[in-house]
GROMACS .gro file of C-alpha atoms in nm:
model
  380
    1UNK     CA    1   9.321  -9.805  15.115
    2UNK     CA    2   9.486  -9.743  14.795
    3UNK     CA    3   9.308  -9.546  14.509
    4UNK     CA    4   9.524  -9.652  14.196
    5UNK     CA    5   9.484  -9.442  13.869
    6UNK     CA    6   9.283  -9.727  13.679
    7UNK     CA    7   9.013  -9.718  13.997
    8UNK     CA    8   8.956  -9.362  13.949
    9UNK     CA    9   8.923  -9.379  13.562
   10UNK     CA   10   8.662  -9.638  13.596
   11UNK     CA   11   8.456  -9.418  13.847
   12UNK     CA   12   8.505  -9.116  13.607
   13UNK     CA   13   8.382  -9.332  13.307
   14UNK     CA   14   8.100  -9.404  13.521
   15UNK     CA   15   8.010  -9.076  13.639
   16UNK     CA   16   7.997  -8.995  13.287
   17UNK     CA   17   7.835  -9.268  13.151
   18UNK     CA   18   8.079  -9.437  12.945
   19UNK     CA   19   8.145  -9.700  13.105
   20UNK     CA   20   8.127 -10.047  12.876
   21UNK     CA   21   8.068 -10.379  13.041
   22UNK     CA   22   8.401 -10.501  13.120
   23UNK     CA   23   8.469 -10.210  13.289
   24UNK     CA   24   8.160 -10.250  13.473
   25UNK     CA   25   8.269 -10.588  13.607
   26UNK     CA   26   8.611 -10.449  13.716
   27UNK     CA   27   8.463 -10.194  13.926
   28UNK     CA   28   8.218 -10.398  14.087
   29UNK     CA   29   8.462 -10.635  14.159
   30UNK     CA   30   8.663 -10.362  14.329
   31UNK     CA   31   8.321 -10.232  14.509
   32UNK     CA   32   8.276 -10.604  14.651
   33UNK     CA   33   8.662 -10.607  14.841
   34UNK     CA   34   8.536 -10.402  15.101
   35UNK     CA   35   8.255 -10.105  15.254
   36UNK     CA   36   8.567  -9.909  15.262
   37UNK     CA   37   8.566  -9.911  14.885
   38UNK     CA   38   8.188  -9.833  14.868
   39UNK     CA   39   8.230  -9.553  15.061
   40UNK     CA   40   8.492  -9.397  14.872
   41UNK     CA   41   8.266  -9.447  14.535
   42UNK     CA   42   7.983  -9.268  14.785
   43UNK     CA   43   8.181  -8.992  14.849
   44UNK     CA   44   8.295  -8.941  14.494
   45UNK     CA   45   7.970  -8.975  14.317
   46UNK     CA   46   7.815  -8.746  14.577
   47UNK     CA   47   8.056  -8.469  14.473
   48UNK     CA   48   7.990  -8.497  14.155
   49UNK     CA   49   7.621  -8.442  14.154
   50UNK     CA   50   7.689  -8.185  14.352
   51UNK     CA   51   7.967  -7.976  14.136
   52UNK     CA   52   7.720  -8.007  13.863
   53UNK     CA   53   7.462  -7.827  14.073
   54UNK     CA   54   7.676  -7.537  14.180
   55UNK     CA   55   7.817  -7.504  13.819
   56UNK     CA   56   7.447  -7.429  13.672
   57UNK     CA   57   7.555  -7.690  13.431
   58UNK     CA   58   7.298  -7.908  13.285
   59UNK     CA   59   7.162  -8.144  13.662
   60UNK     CA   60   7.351  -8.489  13.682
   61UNK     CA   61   7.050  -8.756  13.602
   62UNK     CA   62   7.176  -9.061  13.844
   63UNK     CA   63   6.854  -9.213  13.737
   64UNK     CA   64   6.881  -9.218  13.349
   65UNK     CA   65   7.220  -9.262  13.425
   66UNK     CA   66   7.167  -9.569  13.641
   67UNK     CA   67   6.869  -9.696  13.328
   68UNK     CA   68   7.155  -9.713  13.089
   69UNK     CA   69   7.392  -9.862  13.338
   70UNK     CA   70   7.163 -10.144  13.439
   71UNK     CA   71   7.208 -10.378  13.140
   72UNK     CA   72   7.586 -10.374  13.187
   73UNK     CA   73   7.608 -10.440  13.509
   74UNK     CA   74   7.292 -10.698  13.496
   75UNK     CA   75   7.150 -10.600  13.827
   76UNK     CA   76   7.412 -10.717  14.026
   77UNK     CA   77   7.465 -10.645  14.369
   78UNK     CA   78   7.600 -10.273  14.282
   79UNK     CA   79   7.299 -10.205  14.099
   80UNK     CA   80   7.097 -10.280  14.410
   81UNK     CA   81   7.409 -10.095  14.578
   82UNK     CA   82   7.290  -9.773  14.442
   83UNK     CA   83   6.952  -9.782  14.384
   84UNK     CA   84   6.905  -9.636  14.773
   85UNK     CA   85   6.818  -9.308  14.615
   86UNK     CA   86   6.478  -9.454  14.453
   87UNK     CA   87   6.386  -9.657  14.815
   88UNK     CA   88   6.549  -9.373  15.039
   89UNK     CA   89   6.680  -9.670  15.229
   90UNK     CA   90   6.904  -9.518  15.509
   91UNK     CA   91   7.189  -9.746  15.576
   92UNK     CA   92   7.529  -9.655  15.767
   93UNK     CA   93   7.683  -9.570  15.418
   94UNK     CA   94   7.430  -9.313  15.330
   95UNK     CA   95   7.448  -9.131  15.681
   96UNK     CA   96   7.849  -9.122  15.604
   97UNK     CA   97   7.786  -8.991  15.276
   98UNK     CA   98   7.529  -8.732  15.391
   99UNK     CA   99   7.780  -8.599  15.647
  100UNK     CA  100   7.988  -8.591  15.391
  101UNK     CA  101   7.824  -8.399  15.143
  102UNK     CA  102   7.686  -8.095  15.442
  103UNK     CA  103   8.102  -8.048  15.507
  104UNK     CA  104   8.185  -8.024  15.150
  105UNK     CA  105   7.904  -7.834  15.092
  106UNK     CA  106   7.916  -7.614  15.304
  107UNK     CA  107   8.295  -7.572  15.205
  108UNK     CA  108   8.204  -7.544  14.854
  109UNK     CA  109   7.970  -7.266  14.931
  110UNK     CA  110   8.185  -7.082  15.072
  111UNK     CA  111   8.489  -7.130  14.865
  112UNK     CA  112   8.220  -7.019  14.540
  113UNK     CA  113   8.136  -6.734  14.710
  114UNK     CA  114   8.445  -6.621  14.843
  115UNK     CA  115   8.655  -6.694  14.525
  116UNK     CA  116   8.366  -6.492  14.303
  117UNK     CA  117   8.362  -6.213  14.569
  118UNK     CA  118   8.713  -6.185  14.513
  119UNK     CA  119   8.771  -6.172  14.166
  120UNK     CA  120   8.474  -5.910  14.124
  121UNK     CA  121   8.540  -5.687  14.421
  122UNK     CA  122   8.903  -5.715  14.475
  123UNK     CA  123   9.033  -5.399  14.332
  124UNK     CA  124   9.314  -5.372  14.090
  125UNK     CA  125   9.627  -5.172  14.078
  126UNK     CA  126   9.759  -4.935  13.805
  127UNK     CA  127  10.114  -4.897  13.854
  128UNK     CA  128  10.301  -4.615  13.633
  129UNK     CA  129  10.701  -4.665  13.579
  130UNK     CA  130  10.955  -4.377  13.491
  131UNK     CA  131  11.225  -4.540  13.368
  132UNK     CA  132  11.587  -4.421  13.460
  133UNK     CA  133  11.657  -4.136  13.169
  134UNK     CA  134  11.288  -4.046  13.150
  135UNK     CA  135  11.060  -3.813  13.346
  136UNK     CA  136  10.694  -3.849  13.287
  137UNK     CA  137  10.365  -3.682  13.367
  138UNK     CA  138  10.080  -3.819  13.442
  139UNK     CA  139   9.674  -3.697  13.578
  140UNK     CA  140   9.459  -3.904  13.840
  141UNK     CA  141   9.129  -3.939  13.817
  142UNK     CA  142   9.041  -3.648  14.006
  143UNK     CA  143   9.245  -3.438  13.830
  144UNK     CA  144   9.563  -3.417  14.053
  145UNK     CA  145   9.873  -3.365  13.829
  146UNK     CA  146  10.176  -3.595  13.913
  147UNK     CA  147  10.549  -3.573  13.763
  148UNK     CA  148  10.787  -3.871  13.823
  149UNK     CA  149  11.144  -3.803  13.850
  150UNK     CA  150  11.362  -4.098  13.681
  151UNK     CA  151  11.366  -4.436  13.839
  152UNK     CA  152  11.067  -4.407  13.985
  153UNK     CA  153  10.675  -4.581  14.017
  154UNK     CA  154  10.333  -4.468  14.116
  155UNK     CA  155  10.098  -4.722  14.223
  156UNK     CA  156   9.744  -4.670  14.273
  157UNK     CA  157   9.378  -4.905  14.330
  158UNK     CA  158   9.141  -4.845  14.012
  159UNK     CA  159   8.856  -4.765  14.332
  160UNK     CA  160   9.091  -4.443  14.336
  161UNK     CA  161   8.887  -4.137  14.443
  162UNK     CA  162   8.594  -4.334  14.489
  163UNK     CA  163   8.674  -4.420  14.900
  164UNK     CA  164   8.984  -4.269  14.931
  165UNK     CA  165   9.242  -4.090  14.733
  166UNK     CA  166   9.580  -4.284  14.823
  167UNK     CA  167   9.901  -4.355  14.611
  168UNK     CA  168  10.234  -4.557  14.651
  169UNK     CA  169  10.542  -4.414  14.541
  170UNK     CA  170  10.870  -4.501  14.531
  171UNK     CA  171  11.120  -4.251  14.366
  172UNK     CA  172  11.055  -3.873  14.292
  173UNK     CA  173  10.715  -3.770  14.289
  174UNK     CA  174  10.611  -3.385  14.214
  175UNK     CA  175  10.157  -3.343  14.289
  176UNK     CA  176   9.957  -3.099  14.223
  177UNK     CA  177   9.693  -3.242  14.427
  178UNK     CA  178   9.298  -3.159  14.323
  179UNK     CA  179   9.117  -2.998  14.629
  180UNK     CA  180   8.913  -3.231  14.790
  181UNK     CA  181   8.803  -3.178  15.160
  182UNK     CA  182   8.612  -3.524  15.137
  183UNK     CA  183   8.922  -3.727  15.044
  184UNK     CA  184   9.191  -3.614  15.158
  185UNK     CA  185   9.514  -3.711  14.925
  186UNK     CA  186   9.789  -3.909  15.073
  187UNK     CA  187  10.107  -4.007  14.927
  188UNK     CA  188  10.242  -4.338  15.090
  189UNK     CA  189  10.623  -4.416  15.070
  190UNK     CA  190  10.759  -4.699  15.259
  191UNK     CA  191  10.803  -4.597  15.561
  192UNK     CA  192  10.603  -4.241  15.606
  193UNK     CA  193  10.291  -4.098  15.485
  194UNK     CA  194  10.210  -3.732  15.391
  195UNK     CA  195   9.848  -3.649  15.392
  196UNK     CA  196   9.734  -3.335  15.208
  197UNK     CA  197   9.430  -3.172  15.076
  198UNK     CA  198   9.498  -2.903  14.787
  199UNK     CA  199   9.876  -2.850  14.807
  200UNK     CA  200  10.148  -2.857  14.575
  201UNK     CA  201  10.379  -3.112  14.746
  202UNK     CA  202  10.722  -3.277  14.623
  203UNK     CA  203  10.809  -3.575  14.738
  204UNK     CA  204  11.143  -3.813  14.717
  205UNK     CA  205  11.168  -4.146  14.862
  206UNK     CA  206  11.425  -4.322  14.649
  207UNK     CA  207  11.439  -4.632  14.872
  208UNK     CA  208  11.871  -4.685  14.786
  209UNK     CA  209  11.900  -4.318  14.982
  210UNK     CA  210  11.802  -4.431  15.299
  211UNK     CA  211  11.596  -4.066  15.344
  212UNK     CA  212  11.267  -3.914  15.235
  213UNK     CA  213  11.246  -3.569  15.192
  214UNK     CA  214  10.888  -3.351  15.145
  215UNK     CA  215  10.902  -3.013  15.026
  216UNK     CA  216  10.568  -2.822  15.077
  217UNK     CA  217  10.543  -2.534  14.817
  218UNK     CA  218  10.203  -2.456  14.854
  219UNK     CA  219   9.881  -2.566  15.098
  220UNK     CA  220   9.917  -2.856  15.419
  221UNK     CA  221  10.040  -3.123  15.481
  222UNK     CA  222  10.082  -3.390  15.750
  223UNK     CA  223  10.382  -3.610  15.772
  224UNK     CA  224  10.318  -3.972  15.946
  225UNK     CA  225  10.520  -4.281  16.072
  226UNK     CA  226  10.425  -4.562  16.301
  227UNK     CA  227  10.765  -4.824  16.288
  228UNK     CA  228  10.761  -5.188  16.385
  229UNK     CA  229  10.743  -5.132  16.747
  230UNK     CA  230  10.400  -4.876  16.715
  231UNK     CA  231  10.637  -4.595  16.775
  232UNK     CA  232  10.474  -4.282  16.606
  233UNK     CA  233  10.486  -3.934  16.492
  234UNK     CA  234  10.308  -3.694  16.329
  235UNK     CA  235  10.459  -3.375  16.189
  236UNK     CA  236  10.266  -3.036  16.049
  237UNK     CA  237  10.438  -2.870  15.756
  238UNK     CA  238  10.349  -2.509  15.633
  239UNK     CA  239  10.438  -2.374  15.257
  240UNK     CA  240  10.803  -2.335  15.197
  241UNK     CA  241  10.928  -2.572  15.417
  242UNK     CA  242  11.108  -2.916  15.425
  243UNK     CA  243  11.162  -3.227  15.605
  244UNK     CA  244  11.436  -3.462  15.559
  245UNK     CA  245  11.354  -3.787  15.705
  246UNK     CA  246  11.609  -4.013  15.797
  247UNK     CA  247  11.595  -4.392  15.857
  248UNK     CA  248  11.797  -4.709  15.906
  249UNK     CA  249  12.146  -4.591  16.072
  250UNK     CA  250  12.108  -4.257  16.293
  251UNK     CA  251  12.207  -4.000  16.134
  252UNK     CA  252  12.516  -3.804  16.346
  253UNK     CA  253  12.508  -3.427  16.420
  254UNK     CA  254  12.727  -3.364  16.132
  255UNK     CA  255  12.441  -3.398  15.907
  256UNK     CA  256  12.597  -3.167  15.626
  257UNK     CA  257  12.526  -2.821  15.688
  258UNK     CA  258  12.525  -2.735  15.330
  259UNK     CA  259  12.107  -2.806  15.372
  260UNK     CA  260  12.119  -2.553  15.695
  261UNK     CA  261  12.233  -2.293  15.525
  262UNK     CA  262  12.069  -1.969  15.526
  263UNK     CA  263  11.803  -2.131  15.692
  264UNK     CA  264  11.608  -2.129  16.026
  265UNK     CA  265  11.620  -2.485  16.215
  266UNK     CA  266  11.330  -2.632  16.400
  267UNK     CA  267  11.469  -2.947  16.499
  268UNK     CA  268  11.785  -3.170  16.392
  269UNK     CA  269  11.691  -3.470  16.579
  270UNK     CA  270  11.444  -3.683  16.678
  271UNK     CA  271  11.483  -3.738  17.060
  272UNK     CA  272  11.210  -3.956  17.155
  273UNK     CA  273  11.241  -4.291  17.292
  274UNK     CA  274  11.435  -4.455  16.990
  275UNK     CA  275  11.726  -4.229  16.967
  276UNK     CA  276  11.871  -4.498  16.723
  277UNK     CA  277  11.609  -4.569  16.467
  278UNK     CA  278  11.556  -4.211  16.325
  279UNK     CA  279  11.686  -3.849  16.283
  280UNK     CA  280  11.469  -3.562  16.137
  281UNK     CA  281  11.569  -3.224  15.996
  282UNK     CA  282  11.312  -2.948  15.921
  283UNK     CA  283  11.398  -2.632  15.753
  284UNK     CA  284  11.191  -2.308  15.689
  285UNK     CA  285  11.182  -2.057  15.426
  286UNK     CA  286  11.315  -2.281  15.172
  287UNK     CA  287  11.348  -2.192  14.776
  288UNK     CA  288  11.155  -2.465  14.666
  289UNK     CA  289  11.268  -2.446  14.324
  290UNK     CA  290  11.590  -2.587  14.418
  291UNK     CA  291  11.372  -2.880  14.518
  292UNK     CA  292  11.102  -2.912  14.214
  293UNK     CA  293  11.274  -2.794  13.894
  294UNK     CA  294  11.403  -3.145  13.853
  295UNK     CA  295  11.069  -3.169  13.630
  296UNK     CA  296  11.146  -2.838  13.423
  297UNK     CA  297  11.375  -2.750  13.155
  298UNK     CA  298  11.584  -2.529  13.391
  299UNK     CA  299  11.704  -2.753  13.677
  300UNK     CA  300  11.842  -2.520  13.958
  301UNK     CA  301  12.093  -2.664  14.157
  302UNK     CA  302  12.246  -2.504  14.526
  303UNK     CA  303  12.527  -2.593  14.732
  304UNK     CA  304  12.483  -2.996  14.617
  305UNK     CA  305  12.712  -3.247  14.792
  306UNK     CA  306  12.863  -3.377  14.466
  307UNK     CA  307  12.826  -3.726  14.524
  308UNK     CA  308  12.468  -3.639  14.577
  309UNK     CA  309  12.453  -3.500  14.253
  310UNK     CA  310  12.621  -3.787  14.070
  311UNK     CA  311  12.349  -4.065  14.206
  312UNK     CA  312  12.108  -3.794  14.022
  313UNK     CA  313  12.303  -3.744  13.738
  314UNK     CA  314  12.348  -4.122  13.709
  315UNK     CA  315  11.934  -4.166  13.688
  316UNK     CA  316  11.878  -3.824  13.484
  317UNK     CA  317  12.142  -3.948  13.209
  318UNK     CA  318  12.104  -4.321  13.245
  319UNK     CA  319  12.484  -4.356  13.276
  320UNK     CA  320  12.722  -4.496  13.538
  321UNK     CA  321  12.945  -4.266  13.697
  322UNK     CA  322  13.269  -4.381  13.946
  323UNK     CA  323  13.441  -4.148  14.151
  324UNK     CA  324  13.815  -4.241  14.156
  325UNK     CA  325  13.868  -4.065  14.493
  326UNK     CA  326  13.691  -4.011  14.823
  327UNK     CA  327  13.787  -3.693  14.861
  328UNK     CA  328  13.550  -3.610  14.547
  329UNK     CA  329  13.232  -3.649  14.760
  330UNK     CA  330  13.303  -3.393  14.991
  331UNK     CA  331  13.307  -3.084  14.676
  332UNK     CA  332  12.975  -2.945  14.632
  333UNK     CA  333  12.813  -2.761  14.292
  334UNK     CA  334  12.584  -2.468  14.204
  335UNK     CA  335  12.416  -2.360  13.901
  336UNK     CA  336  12.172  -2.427  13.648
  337UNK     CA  337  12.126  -2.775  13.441
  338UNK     CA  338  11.916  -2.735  13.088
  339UNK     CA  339  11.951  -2.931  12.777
  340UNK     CA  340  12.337  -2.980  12.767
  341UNK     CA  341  12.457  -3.358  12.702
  342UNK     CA  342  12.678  -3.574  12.929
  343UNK     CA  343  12.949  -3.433  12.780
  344UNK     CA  344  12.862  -3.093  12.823
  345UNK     CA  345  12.766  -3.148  13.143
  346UNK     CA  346  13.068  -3.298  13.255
  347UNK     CA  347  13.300  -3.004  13.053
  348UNK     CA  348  13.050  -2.768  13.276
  349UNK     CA  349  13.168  -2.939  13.579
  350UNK     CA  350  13.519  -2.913  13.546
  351UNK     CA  351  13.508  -2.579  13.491
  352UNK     CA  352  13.329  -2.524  13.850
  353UNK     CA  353  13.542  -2.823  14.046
  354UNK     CA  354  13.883  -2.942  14.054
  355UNK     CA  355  13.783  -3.219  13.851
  356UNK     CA  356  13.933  -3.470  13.519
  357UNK     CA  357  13.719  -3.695  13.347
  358UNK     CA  358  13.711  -3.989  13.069
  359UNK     CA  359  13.428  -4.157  12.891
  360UNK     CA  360  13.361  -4.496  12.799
  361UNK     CA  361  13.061  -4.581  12.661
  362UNK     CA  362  12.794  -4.495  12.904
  363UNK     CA  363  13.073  -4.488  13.205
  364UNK     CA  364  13.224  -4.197  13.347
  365UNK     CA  365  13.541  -4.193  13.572
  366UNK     CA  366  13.612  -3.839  13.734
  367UNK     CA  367  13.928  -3.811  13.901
  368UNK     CA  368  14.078  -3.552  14.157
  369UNK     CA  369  14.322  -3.338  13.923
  370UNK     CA  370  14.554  -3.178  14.184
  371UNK     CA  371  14.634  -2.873  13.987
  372UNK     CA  372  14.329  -2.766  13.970
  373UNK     CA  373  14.292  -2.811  14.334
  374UNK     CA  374  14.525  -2.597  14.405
  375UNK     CA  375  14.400  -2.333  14.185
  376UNK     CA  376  14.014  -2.456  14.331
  377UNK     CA  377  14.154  -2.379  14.717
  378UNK     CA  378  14.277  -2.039  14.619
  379UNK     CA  379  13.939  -1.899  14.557
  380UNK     CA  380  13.743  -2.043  14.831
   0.00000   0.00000   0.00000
């Protein structure tokens, strides 16, 4: 049974009463080709009068309806058609259409109730950006003080605080989080969390790095991880200590032991049951300030690999730096970063590594210069 587009226009018309008389004839011409037809127009008018019911719109009056359609259609035998709601005559179409009508419904219902549930309950998310070049600052509700590093985005439900206090971040996050034994604030990245209660916690999860690292300056905190397979772990941290958490490719022994220096280990790797999915490093005694001055006007730097440093340098400065040799990544730098300009920065740099630079625009290209290398080696 096809439904063509002028059918359906003449059961609107009716439906809303503007049908004229020629129109009439057409449809009940189409009513009398077959019950299958009939029941369609059941089916249709039925879920009408009922839309306008769950709308709390102004009730569908078949009757007055039908009054007005009478004349037109002259009583014919799809006036006597319809009139089974003033007899209640139950015929085999009206049991169809009353089936019918309890599916849809009870469909309807539930579709009204579920879509209205939804758009008053479902919470909605606040979601701050720092854009690479920027660092911004920011209070929760509660009163928990958050820094983001460049590139990076806090995301958080506006029922914050109220059930639970839990954020999303990807990038560099510094919290001072509010005490709260109630609530308990957790920081989720994508693949850990770390649960605290009134602790000053940095956090950075910058998701090109493959590595999250948590530095606890002051209170508790709990680090978590459950991976695709339900593998877990949970790890305590204590004030001045951090944990480098490695994912994707295992990371190898050689883990640079720049970060080990002057340092006490607790453990280098993971050796549970997926020796290949994850490494961890923990260190104690830490100066977190090496770790949390990013958000300051003195940034302290220590023993950084230098191609570390550029991917930081590249979001702090919103520039583009290319190293024109591999043998660049393996130099590290010390010292202190303030207000000085790219080009400062860079003139700084060369004074400290074996190192030649040129500008372009927002581009830098550092090259190896090999006679300050040799001049570099002499000293070290």
């Amino acid at each position: 049974m096809e439904i063509t587009e002028k059918i359906k226009q003449l059961i609107l018309d009716y439906l809303q009463g503007n049908i004229q008389k020629k129109e009439a004839d057409c449809l009940k011409s189409w009513l009398d080709i077959d019950n299958g037809n009939k029941e369609y127009f059941e089916k249709i008018k039925l879920s009408w009068i009922l839309a306008g019911r769950l709308s709390n719109k102004k009730r569908f009056d078949e009757n007055q309806l039908w009054n007005n359609l009478q004349p037109k259609l002259k009583q014919t035998e799809v006036a006597s058609h319809f009139k089974y709601f003033k007899k209640i005559k139950i015929n085999h179409t009206l049991k169809i259409a009353c089936s019918w009508l309890i599916f849809f419904l009870l469909g309807t219902s539930v579709t009204y109730w579920y879509t209205s549930y939804n758009i008053e309950k479902q919470p909605q998310k606040t979601i701050v950006y720092s854009p690479v070049g920027a660092r911004n600052h920011i209070v929760l509700p509660d009163g928990t003080s958050v820094w983001l590093n460049s590139g990076s985005s806090l995301e958080y439900q506006d029922d914050y605080n109220l059930n639970k206090r839990e954020v999303k971040l990807t990038g560099e996050g510094y919290f001072q989080v509010t005490p709260g034994k109630r609530h308990p604030f957790i920081v989720k990245t994508h693949d850990i969390s770390i649960t605290t209660l009134g602790t000053i916690v940095n956090v950075k999860a910058y998701p090109e790095e493959n590595m999250i690292t948590t530095t606890l300056v002051n209170g508790q905190a709990i680090i978590e991880r459950t991976d695709e397979k339900n593998i877990a772990f949970t790890l305590s941290m204590e004030p001045q200590q951090k944990v480098t958490y490695y994912y994707g490719e295992r990371v190898s022994d050689a883990t640079p032991d720049i970060e080990m220096r002057d340092a006490k280990r607790d453990m280098s790797q993971n050796k549970s049951s997926v020796p290949h999915l994850f490494s961890i490093l923990k260190v104690f005694d830490v100066n977190t300030d090496i770790y949390t001055s990013w958000k300051d006007s003195s940034w302290y730097v220590e023993s950084e690999r230098f191609d570390n440093l550029i991917r930081m340098l590249e979001r702090r400065y919103k520039i583009s730096v290319t190293l024109c040799s591999e043998e660049l990544k393996n130099y590290s730098f010390s010292g202190t970063i303030e207000n000085e300009t790219p080009e400062q920065l860079f003139e700084m740099l060369r004074l400290t590594l074996p190192i030649d630079y040129t500008f372009q625009t927002n581009r830098v290209f550092i090259h190896l210069d090999e006679n300050l290398k040799k001049e570099y080696e002499r000293f070290i």
